[in-house]
Coordinates of C-alpha atoms in Angstrom, one line a residue:
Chain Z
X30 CA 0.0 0.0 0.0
X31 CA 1.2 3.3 -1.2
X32 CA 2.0 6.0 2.1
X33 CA -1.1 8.0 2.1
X34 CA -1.5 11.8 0.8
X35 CA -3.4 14.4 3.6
X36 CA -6.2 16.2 2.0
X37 CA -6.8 18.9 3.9
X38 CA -10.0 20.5 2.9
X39 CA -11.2 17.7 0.9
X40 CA -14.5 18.6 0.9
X41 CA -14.4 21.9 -1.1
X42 CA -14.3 22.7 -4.2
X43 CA -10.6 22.0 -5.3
X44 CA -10.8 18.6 -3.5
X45 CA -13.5 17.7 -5.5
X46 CA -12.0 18.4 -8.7
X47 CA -8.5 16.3 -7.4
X48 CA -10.6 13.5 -6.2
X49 CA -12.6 13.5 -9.0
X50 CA -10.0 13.3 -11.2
X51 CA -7.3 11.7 -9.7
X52 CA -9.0 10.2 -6.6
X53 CA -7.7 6.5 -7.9
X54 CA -4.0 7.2 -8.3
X55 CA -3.4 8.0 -4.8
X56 CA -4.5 6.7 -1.1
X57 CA -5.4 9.2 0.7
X58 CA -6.3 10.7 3.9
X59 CA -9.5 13.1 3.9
X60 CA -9.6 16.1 6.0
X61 CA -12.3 18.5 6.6
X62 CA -14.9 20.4 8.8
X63 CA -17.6 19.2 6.6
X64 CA -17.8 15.4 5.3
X65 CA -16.3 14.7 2.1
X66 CA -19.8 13.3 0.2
X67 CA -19.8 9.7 -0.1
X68 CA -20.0 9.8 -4.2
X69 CA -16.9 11.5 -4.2
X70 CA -14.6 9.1 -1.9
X71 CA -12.4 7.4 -3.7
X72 CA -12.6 3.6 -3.8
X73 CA -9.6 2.9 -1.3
X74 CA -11.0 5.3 1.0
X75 CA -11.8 3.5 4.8
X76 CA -13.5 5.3 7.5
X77 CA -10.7 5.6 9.4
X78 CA -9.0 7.5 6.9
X79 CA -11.9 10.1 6.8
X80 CA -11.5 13.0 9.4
X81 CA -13.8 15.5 10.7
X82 CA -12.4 18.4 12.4
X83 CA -10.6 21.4 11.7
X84 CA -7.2 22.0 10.7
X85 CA -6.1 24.1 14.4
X86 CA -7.4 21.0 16.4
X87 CA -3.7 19.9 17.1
X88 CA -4.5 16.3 18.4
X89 CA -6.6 15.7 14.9
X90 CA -4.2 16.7 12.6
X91 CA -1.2 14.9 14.2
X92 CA -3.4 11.4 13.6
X93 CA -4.1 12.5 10.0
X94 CA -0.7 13.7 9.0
X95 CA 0.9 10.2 10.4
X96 CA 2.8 8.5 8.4
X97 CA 2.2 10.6 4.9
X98 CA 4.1 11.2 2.4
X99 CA 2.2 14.5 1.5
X100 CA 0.0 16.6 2.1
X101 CA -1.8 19.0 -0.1
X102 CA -3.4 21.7 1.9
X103 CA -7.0 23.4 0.7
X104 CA -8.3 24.1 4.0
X105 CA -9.2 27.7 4.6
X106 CA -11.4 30.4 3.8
X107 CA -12.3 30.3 0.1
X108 CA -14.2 33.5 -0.4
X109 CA -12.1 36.4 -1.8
X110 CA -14.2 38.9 -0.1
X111 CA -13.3 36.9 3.1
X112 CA -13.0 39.4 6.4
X113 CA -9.5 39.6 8.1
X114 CA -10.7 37.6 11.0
X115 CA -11.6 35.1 9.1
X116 CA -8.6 34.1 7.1
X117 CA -6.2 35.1 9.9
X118 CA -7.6 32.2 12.2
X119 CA -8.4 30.3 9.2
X120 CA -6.3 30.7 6.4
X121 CA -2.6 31.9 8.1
X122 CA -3.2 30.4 11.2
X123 CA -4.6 27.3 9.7
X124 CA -1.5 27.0 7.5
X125 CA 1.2 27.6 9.8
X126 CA 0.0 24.6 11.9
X127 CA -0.7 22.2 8.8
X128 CA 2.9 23.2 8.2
X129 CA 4.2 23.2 12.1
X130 CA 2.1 19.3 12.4
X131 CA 3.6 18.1 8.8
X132 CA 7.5 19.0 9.6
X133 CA 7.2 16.9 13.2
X134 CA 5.8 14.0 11.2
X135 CA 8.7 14.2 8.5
X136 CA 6.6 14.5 6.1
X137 CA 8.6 14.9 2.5
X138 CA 6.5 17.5 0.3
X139 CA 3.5 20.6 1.0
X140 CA 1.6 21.3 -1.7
X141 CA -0.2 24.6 -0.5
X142 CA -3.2 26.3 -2.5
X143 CA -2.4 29.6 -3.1
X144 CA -4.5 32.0 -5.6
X145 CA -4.5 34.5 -8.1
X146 CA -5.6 36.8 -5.1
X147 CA -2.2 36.9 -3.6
X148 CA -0.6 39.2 -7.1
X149 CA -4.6 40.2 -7.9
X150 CA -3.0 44.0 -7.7
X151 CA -1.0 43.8 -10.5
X152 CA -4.4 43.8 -12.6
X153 CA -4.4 47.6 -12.3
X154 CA -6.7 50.5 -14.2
X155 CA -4.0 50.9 -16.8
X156 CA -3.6 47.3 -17.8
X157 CA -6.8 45.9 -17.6
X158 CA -8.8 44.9 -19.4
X159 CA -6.1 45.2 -22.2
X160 CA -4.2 42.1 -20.1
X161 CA -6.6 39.4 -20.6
X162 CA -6.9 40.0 -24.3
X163 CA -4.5 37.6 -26.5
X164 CA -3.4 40.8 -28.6
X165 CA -1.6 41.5 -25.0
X166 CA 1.9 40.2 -23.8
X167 CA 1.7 40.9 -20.1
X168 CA 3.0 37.8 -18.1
X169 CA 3.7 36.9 -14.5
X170 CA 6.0 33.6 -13.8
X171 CA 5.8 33.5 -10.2
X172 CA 8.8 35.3 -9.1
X173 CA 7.7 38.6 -8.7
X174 CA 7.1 40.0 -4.9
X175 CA 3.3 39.0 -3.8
X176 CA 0.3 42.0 -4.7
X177 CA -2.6 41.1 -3.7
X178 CA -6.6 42.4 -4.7
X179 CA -8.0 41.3 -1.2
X180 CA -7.2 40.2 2.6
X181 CA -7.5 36.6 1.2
X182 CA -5.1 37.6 -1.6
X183 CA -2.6 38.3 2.1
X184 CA -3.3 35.4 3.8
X185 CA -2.6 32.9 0.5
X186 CA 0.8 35.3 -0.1
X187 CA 1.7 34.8 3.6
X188 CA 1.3 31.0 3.7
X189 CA 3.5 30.8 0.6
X190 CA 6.0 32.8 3.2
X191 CA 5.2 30.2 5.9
X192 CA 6.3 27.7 3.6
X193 CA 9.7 29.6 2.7
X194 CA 10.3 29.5 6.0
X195 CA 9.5 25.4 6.9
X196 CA 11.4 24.9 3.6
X197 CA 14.3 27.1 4.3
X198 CA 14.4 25.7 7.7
X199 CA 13.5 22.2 7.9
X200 CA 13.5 20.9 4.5
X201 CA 10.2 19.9 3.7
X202 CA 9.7 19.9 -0.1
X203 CA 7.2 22.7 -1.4
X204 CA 4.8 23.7 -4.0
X205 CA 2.9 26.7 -4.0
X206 CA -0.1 26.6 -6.6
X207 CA -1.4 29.9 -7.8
X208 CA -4.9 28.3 -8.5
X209 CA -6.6 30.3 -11.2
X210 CA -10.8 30.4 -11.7
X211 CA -11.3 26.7 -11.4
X212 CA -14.8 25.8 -12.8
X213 CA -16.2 22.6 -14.2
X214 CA -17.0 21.7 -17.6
X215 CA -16.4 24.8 -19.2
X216 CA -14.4 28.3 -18.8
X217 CA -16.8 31.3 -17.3
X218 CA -18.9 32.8 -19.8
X219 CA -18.9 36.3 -20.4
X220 CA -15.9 37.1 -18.0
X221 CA -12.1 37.6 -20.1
X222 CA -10.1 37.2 -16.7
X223 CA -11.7 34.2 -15.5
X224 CA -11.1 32.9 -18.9
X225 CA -7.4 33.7 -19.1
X226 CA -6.8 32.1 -16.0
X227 CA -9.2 29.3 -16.4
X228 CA -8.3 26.1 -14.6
X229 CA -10.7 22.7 -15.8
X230 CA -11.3 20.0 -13.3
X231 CA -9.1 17.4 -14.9
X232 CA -6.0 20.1 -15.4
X233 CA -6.2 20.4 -11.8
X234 CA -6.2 17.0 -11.0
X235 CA -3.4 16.6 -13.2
X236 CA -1.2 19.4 -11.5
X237 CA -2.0 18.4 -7.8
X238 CA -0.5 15.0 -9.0
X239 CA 2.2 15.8 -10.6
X240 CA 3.4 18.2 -7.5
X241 CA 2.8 15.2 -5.3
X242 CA 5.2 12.7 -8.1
X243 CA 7.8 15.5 -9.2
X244 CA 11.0 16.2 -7.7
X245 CA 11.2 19.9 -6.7
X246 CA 12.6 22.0 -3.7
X247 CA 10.5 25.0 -3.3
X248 CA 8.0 26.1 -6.2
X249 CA 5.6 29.0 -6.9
X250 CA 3.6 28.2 -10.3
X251 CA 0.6 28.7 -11.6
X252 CA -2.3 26.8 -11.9
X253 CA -4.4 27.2 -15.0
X254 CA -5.0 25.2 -18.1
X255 CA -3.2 25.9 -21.4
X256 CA -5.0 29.3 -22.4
X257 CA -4.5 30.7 -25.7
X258 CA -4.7 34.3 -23.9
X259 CA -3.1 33.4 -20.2
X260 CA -1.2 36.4 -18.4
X261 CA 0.4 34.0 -15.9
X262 CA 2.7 32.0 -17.2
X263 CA 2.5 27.8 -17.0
X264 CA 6.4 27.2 -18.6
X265 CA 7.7 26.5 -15.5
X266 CA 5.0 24.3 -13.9
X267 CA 5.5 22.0 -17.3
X268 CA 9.4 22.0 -17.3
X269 CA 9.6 21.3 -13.5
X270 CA 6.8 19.6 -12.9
X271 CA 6.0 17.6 -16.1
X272 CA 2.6 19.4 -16.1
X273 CA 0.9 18.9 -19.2
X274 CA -2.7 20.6 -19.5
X275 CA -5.1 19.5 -21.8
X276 CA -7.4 22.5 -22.1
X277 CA -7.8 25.7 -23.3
X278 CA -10.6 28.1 -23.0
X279 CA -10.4 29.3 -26.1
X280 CA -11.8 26.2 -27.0
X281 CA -14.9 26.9 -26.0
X282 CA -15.1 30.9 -27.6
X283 CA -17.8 31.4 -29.7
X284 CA -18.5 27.5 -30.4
X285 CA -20.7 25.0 -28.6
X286 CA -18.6 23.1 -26.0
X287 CA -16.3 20.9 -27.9
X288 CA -16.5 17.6 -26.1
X289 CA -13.5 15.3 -25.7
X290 CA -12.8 11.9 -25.5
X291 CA -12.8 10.4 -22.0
X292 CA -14.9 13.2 -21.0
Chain C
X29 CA 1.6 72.9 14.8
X30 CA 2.6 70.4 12.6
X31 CA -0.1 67.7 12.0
X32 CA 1.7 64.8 14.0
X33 CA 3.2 61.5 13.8
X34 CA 1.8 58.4 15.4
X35 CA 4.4 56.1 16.8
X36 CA 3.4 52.9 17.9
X37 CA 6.1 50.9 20.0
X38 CA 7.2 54.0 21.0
X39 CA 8.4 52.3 24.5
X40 CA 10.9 49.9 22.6
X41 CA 14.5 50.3 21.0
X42 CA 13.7 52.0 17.4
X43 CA 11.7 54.0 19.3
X44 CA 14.4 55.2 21.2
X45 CA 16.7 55.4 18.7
X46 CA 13.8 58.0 16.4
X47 CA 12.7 60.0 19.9
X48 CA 16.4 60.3 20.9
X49 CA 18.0 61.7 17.5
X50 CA 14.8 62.9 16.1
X51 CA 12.3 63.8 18.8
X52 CA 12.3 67.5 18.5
X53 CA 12.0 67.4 14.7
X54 CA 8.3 66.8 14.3
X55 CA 5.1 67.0 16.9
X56 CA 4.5 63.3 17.9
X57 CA 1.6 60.6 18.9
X58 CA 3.3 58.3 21.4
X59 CA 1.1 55.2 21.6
X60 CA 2.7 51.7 23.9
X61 CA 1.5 49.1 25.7
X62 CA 4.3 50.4 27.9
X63 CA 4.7 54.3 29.4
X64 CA 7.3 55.8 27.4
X65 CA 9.4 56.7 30.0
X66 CA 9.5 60.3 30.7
X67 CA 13.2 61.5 29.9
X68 CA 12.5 59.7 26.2
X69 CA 9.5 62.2 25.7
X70 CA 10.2 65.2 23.4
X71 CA 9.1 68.5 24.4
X72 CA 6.7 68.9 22.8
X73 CA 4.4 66.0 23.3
X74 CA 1.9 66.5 26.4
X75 CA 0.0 64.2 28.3
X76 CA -2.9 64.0 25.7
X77 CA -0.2 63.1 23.4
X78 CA 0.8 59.7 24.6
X79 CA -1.4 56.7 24.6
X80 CA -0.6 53.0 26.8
X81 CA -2.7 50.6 25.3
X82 CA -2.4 47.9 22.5
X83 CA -3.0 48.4 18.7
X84 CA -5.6 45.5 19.0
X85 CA -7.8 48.3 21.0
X86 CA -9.5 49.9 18.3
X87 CA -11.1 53.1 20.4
X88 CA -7.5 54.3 21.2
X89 CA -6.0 53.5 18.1
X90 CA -8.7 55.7 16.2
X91 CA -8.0 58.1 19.2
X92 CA -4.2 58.5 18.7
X93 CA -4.7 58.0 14.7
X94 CA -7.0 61.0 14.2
X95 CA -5.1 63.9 12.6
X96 CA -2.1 62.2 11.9
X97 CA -0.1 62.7 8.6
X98 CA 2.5 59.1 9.0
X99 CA 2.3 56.3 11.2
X100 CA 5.8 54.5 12.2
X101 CA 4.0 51.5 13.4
X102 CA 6.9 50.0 15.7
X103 CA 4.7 47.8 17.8
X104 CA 5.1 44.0 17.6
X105 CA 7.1 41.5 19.4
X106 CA 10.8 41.7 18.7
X107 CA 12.1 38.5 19.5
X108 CA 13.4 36.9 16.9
X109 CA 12.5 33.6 18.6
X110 CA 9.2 34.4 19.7
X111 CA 6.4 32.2 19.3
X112 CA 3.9 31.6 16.9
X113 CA 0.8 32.9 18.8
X114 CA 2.6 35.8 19.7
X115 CA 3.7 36.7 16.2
X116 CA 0.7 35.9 15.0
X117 CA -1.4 38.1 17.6
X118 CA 1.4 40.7 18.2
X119 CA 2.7 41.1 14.9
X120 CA 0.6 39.9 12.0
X121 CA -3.0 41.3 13.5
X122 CA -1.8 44.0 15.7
X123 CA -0.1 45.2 11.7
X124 CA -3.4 44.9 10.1
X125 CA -5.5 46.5 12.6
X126 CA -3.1 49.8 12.3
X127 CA -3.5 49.6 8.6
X128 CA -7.5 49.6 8.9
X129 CA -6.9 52.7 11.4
X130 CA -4.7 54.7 8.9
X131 CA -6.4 54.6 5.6
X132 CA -10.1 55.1 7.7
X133 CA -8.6 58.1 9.0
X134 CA -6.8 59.4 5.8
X135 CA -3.7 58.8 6.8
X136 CA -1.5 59.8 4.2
X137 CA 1.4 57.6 4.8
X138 CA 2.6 54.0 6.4
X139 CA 6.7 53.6 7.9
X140 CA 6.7 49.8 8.9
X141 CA 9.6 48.4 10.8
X142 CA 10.2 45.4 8.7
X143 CA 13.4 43.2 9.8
X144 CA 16.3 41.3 8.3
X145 CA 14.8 38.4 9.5
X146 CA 12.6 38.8 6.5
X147 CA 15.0 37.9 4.7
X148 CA 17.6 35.9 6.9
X149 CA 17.3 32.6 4.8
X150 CA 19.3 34.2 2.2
X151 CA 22.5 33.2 4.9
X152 CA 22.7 29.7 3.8
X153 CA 25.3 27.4 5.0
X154 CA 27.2 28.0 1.6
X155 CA 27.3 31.7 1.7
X156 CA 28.2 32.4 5.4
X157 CA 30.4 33.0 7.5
X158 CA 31.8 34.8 3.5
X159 CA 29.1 36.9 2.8
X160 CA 29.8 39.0 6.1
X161 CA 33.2 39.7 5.0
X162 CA 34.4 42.4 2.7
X163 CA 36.1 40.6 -0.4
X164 CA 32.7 38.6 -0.8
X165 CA 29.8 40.8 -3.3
X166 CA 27.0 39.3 -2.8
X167 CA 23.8 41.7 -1.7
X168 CA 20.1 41.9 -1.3
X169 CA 18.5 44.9 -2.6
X170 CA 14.8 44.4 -1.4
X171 CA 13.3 43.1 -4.8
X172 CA 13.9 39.6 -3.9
X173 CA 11.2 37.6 -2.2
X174 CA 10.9 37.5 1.7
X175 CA 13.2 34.5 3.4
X176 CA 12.1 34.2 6.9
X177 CA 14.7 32.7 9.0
X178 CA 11.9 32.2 12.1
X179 CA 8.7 32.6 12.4
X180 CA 9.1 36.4 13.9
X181 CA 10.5 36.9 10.2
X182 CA 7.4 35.5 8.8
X183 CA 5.4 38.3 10.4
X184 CA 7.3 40.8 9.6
X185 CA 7.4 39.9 6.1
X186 CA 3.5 39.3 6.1
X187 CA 3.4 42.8 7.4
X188 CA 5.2 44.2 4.0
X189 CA 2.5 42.2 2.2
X190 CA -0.9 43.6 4.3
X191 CA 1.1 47.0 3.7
X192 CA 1.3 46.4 -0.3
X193 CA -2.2 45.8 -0.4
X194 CA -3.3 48.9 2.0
X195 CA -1.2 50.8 -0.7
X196 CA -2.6 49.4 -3.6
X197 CA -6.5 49.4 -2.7
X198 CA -6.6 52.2 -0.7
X199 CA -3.8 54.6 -2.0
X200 CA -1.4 54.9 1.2
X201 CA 2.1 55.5 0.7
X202 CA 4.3 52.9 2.7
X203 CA 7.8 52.1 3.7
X204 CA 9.2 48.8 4.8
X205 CA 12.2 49.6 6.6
X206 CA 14.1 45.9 6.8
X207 CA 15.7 47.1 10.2
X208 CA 19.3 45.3 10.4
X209 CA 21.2 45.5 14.1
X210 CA 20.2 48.6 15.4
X211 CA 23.2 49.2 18.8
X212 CA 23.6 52.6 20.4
X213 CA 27.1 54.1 20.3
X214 CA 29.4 51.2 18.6
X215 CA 28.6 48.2 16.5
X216 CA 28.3 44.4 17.9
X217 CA 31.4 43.0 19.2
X218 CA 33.1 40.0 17.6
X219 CA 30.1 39.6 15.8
X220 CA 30.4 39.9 12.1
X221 CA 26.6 39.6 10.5
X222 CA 25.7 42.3 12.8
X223 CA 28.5 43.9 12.0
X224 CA 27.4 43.9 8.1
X225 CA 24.0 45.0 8.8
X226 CA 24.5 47.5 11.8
X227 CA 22.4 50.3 12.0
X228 CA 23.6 53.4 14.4
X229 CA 21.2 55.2 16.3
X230 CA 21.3 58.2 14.7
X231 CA 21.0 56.9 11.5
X232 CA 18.0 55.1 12.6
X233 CA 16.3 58.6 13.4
X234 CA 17.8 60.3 9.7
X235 CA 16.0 57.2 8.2
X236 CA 12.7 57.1 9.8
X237 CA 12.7 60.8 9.4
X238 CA 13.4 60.6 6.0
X239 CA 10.5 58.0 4.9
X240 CA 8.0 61.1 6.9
X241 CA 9.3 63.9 4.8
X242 CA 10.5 62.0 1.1
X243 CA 8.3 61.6 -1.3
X244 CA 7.4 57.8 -2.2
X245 CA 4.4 55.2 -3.4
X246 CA 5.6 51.5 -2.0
X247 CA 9.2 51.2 -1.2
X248 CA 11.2 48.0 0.6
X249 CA 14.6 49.4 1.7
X250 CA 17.2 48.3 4.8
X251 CA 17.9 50.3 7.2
X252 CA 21.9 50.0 8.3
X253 CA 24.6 51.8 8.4
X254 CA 27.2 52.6 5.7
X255 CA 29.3 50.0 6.5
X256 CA 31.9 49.1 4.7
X257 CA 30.9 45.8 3.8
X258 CA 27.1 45.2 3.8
X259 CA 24.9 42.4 2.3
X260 CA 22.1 44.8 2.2
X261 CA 22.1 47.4 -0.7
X262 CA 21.4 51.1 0.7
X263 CA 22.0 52.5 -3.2
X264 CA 18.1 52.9 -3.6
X265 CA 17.6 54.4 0.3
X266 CA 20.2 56.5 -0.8
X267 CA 18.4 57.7 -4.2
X268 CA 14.4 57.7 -3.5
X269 CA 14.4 58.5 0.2
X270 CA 17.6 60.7 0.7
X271 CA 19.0 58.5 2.9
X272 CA 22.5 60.0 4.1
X273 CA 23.9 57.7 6.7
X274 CA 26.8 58.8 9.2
X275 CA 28.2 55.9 10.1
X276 CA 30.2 52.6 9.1
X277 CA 31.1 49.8 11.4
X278 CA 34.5 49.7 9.9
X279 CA 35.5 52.6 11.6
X280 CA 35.2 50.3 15.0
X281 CA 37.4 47.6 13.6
X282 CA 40.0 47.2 15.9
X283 CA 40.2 50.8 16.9
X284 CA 39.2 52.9 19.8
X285 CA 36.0 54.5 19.1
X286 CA 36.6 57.5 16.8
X287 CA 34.0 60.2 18.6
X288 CA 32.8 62.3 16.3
X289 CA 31.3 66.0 16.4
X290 CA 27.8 66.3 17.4
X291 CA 28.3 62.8 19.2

């Protein structure tokens, strides 16, 4: 039996997409304040690997985190219009003690989900909407400092620092995954950013695994599918990581859905 | 009357440093969870003037905020080892809620005392003990991305990041000042990093006062010395802010104390 993956907010809407997706290729351990709905567990999935609880109950965590070999961490506050409360006890505290309960159990890799909230600010009056046209050149790679649109857009920038820090300090292997607008099926209509940064289920899926596979030592990249008009750039995520999208919302401009095989 | 400055932490060691070489220069806001003690106060600042609470109390904040044309926001714990909770608490909230403070009362700009513990990562076991020593060139210059060497680094580079996005959505002009080893009267004995990144009293107080009365959107800078060898580029300090710095370590190196004028 492979050493288990930590899902840490398995039940939202990222863990669906991984599960759904790539919920066979890995066994895993299923973490979340809200059950993870049956239809969605994977096969291999026991009880006993299912937890209930929140991330900053410290007793919890250290029986889910045992003995994996990752852990990919969703848990936290989705909403971008989140208050500062909210995703300091959720989001940056939450984080720091995924990251504090992963290092003690010596486990090898943290996959953190980050967001296009955490550089949202470089979107500003002068370059938008210009940017998420594909007559535009604009392009971040994931090494310029943090700007982000929104208190959520600091607390996903400061637990890409946390991780610096566990990295820098006690070598746990990391990947920080700027996730774009991840929706199912097809790209949002009528909305040019969320298409530029458009992220399909099965590209998610995809990149989650290949950060749990790939050999890396700390990474920032961006997650979104293979855009003809993207302003973040995915170059890096499919030199270092092997990641290898399959869609593109431009696929979908103008033109019924184009449905693909295996679909 | 000048409109004042608000100086949270005002009890602690920048504090001193600013109060003793700059006190008399502008009319102050004196806000600690400690009295200031009285000999520190300029003389300009009366009773209503000084404030003993905790940024996390919101009436006084607003209180000692009002009118203001700069915060230095000081306050924090300064342990370098300090725990999480208290960073997190002390640091990372107690930041935020003097950011809310400032752009709801129009202030019109931010001097945070950032730290090289930001960036302290950067000292890897390959570079040091060399890149404390004058025939090595390699230097930081406040572009590259935050490398927290503890978890008291983490917070203060978190505070940079709630500062860019205050500045970016609400228009407030900030300064990170990455604060190296601030001593009064000589630098750090046998003690070459803090050597490197020593920062004099008096060049403390030219450099705060400098990011009140320079003109600026969003800067990260360090504040140390001239010293002859430094890791830390001043070169942009130097240029946007006007930052003329007296002193240089080197002038201690295995010499008595040269006193100068003024001194």
């Amino acid at each position: 039996m492979d050493e288990p993956v930590l899902l840490t907010g398995a039940s939202g809407r990222v863990g669906e997409a991984i599960l759904r997706h790539a919920g066979e290729d890995f066994a895993w351990r299923l973490f979340d304040r809200e059950p993870v709905p049956r239809d969605r567990r994977p096969s291999r999935v026991a009880a006993d690997d299912v937890f209930i609880s929140d991330v900053t109950d410290t007793n919890a965590l250290i029986n889910a985190i045992e003995g994996c070999k990752a852990v990919i961490h969703l848990a936290g506050d989705p909403r971008p219009e989140a208050p500062w409360k909210s995703v300091l006890e959720n989001n940056i505290n939450g984080t720091q003690a995924v990251y504090e309960a992963a290092v003690n159990a010596d486990v090898d890799r943290f996959i953190f989900a980050s967001s296009n909230h955490a550089v949202g600010s470089y979107e500003t009056n002068e370059r938008t909407p210009a940017m998420y046209r594909s007559d535009d050149t604009y392009r971040l790679d994931g090494r310029e400092l943090p700007r982000p649109s929104n208190l959520y857009g600091v607390s996903k920038a400061t637990g890409e620092i946390i991780g610096r820090y566990y990295h820098d300090n006690h070598g746990i292997a990391v990947a920080n995954v700027r996730i774009g607008n991840l929706t199912e099926g097809h790209p949002p209509i009528d909305y040019e950013r969320g298409q530029a940064m458009w992220l399909s289920y099965r590209d998610c899926a995809h990149l989650f695994s290949r950060c749990i596979d790939a050999e890396y030592e700390f990474e920032i990249i961006y997650g979104i599918s293979d855009n003809d008009r993207k302003y973040y750039s995915i170059a890096h995520a499919k030199e270092t990581l092997g990641y290898n999208p399959q869609d593109n919302s431009a696929e979908w401009q103008g033109k019924e859905r184009i449905v693909k095989k295996g679909e």
